[in-house]
């Protein structure tokens, strides 16, 4: 609890000093922000531990960076880039799982400029074929469904299809 409280205080101070976020906005959203920051710290701690044990740890560390920056951009009111980064955290997580068992493909991503990027759908299909996913599904939790539910709305921001992206207004069109 003390570590969490200290880290939140540092995070909050940096939001004001470095990112120029209005303190009144932080006061208004502090309970929600503390909850989100607590989850972020859990993710950061877990990724630090996992990242020390694998070769392709840049994926794990990038998840933490994208999550942190997404929180900051959200507080600045920049929802589109925030959602783009949140979508990226899902993609990075799936790539990390995929590359754990595919060292050759991982090498290609590092060394080949012409290597075709893995799509969300292909990564999701791979996840669904893993024994770990199948065992979790047997217990009543379908991770691929949960990821898709979160990924699709975020994709609308990436491709500028969200109503919130450009401040769409309803327009009436009169005949003639």
C-alpha positions as a Python dict, from the first residue, in 0.01 Angstrom:
ca = {
    (1, 'X'): (0, 0, 0),
    (2, 'X'): (282, 249, 77),
    (3, 'X'): (455, 172, -253),
    (4, 'X'): (127, 221, -437),
    (5, 'X'): (55, 549, -255),
    (6, 'X'): (406, 683, -324),
    (7, 'X'): (394, 585, -690),
    (8, 'X'): (54, 746, -735),
    (9, 'X'): (181, 1068, -573),
    (10, 'X'): (479, 1073, -815),
    (11, 'X'): (251, 999, -1109),
    (12, 'X'): (8, 1274, -1007),
    (13, 'X'): (291, 1528, -958),
    (14, 'X'): (433, 1444, -1303),
    (15, 'X'): (92, 1488, -1464),
    (16, 'X'): (85, 1847, -1341),
    (17, 'X'): (453, 1938, -1374),
    (18, 'X'): (552, 1756, -1694),
    (19, 'X'): (228, 1699, -1882),
    (20, 'X'): (59, 2030, -1783),
    (21, 'X'): (-265, 1866, -1679),
    (22, 'X'): (-490, 2096, -1480),
    (23, 'X'): (-492, 2002, -1112),
    (24, 'X'): (-870, 2056, -1088),
    (25, 'X'): (-920, 1782, -1349),
    (26, 'X'): (-710, 1546, -1137),
    (27, 'X'): (-905, 1628, -821),
    (28, 'X'): (-1234, 1558, -998),
    (29, 'X'): (-1115, 1223, -1135),
    (30, 'X'): (-883, 1114, -853),
    (31, 'X'): (-1082, 811, -724),
    (32, 'X'): (-1109, 663, -1075),
    (33, 'X'): (-751, 755, -1155),
    (34, 'X'): (-624, 582, -840),
    (35, 'X'): (-808, 265, -939),
    (36, 'X'): (-668, 274, -1294),
    (37, 'X'): (-320, 355, -1167),
    (38, 'X'): (-334, 59, -928),
    (39, 'X'): (-407, -172, -1224),
    (40, 'X'): (-131, -6, -1423),
    (41, 'X'): (117, -70, -1140),
    (42, 'X'): (14, -436, -1132),
    (43, 'X'): (70, -460, -1506),
    (44, 'X'): (405, -282, -1479),
    (45, 'X'): (527, -507, -1197),
    (46, 'X'): (414, -825, -1373),
    (47, 'X'): (571, -720, -1703),
    (48, 'X'): (898, -637, -1531),
    (49, 'X'): (913, -986, -1385),
    (50, 'X'): (807, -1156, -1709),
    (51, 'X'): (1032, -932, -1920),
    (52, 'X'): (1343, -1045, -1733),
    (53, 'X'): (1282, -1406, -1831),
    (54, 'X'): (1232, -1384, -2206),
    (55, 'X'): (1431, -1277, -2509),
    (56, 'X'): (1166, -1060, -2672),
    (57, 'X'): (1094, -846, -2370),
    (58, 'X'): (1050, -527, -2575),
    (59, 'X'): (691, -635, -2636),
    (60, 'X'): (629, -661, -2263),
    (61, 'X'): (792, -327, -2188),
    (62, 'X'): (605, -159, -2473),
    (63, 'X'): (274, -271, -2319),
    (64, 'X'): (361, -76, -2004),
    (65, 'X'): (474, 232, -2198),
    (66, 'X'): (161, 236, -2416),
    (67, 'X'): (-64, 192, -2111),
    (68, 'X'): (105, 476, -1925),
    (69, 'X'): (89, 714, -2219),
    (70, 'X'): (-275, 622, -2278),
    (71, 'X'): (-362, 729, -1921),
    (72, 'X'): (-185, 1062, -1973),
    (73, 'X'): (-349, 1131, -2308),
    (74, 'X'): (-691, 1047, -2167),
    (75, 'X'): (-641, 1298, -1887),
    (76, 'X'): (-541, 1558, -2144),
    (77, 'X'): (-872, 1491, -2323),
    (78, 'X'): (-704, 1329, -2625),
    (79, 'X'): (-927, 1025, -2663),
    (80, 'X'): (-832, 919, -3015),
    (81, 'X'): (-459, 868, -2953),
    (82, 'X'): (-540, 719, -2614),
    (83, 'X'): (-764, 456, -2773),
    (84, 'X'): (-504, 386, -3043),
    (85, 'X'): (-252, 308, -2769),
    (86, 'X'): (-498, 91, -2579),
    (87, 'X'): (-556, -112, -2894),
    (88, 'X'): (-180, -141, -2930),
    (89, 'X'): (-154, -292, -2580),
    (90, 'X'): (-387, -573, -2688),
    (91, 'X'): (-182, -635, -3003),
    (92, 'X'): (148, -630, -2810),
    (93, 'X'): (10, -877, -2555),
    (94, 'X'): (-96, -1118, -2827),
    (95, 'X'): (236, -1083, -3009),
    (96, 'X'): (420, -1156, -2688),
    (97, 'X'): (222, -1480, -2643),
    (98, 'X'): (275, -1577, -3009),
    (99, 'X'): (650, -1511, -3014),
    (100, 'X'): (707, -1715, -2697),
    (101, 'X'): (669, -2025, -2913),
    (102, 'X'): (775, -1883, -3251),
    (103, 'X'): (1141, -1773, -3228),
    (104, 'X'): (1192, -1792, -3606),
    (105, 'X'): (904, -1555, -3677),
    (106, 'X'): (1028, -1327, -3402),
    (107, 'X'): (1368, -1316, -3571),
    (108, 'X'): (1198, -1223, -3898),
    (109, 'X'): (1027, -924, -3737),
    (110, 'X'): (1368, -800, -3624),
    (111, 'X'): (1569, -872, -3939),
    (112, 'X'): (1333, -857, -4238),
    (113, 'X'): (1185, -531, -4356),
    (114, 'X'): (950, -720, -4586),
    (115, 'X'): (811, -950, -4315),
    (116, 'X'): (433, -925, -4319),
    (117, 'X'): (288, -793, -3996),
    (118, 'X'): (75, -1035, -3798),
    (119, 'X'): (-289, -935, -3792),
    (120, 'X'): (-508, -922, -3483),
    (121, 'X'): (-725, -1197, -3627),
    (122, 'X'): (-432, -1433, -3694),
    (123, 'X'): (-296, -1373, -3343),
    (124, 'X'): (-639, -1432, -3193),
    (125, 'X'): (-677, -1757, -3388),
    (126, 'X'): (-339, -1870, -3260),
    (127, 'X'): (-440, -1790, -2902),
    (128, 'X'): (-759, -1994, -2941),
    (129, 'X'): (-553, -2299, -3047),
    (130, 'X'): (-332, -2293, -2737),
    (131, 'X'): (-390, -2547, -2462),
    (132, 'X'): (-392, -2267, -2205),
    (133, 'X'): (-680, -2091, -2377),
    (134, 'X'): (-874, -2415, -2421),
    (135, 'X'): (-837, -2492, -2049),
    (136, 'X'): (-959, -2145, -1951),
    (137, 'X'): (-1258, -2177, -2186),
    (138, 'X'): (-1351, -2503, -2010),
    (139, 'X'): (-1370, -2299, -1689),
    (140, 'X'): (-1618, -2060, -1848),
    (141, 'X'): (-1393, -1771, -1958),
    (142, 'X'): (-1328, -1708, -2326),
    (143, 'X'): (-1031, -1471, -2341),
    (144, 'X'): (-1046, -1431, -2718),
    (145, 'X'): (-1407, -1312, -2694),
    (146, 'X'): (-1314, -1065, -2421),
    (147, 'X'): (-1021, -933, -2625),
    (148, 'X'): (-1239, -895, -2935),
    (149, 'X'): (-1505, -708, -2735),
    (150, 'X'): (-1242, -456, -2626),
    (151, 'X'): (-1045, -446, -2950),
    (152, 'X'): (-1330, -368, -3190),
    (153, 'X'): (-1440, -36, -3033),
    (154, 'X'): (-1075, 73, -3009),
    (155, 'X'): (-1029, -10, -3377),
    (156, 'X'): (-1300, 239, -3463),
    (157, 'X'): (-1075, 513, -3323),
    (158, 'X'): (-775, 387, -3516),
    (159, 'X'): (-970, 396, -3841),
    (160, 'X'): (-1156, 719, -3759),
    (161, 'X'): (-1500, 559, -3758),
    (162, 'X'): (-1595, 651, -3404),
    (163, 'X'): (-1859, 922, -3360),
    (164, 'X'): (-1636, 1068, -3090),
    (165, 'X'): (-1339, 1094, -3324),
    (166, 'X'): (-1436, 1406, -3514),
    (167, 'X'): (-1724, 1551, -3316),
    (168, 'X'): (-1993, 1441, -3560),
    (169, 'X'): (-2321, 1631, -3551),
    (170, 'X'): (-2654, 1515, -3677),
    (171, 'X'): (-2747, 1708, -3990),
    (172, 'X'): (-3093, 1722, -4139),
    (173, 'X'): (-3117, 1728, -4515),
    (174, 'X'): (-3425, 1891, -4665),
    (175, 'X'): (-3562, 1793, -5004),
    (176, 'X'): (-3532, 2030, -5287),
}
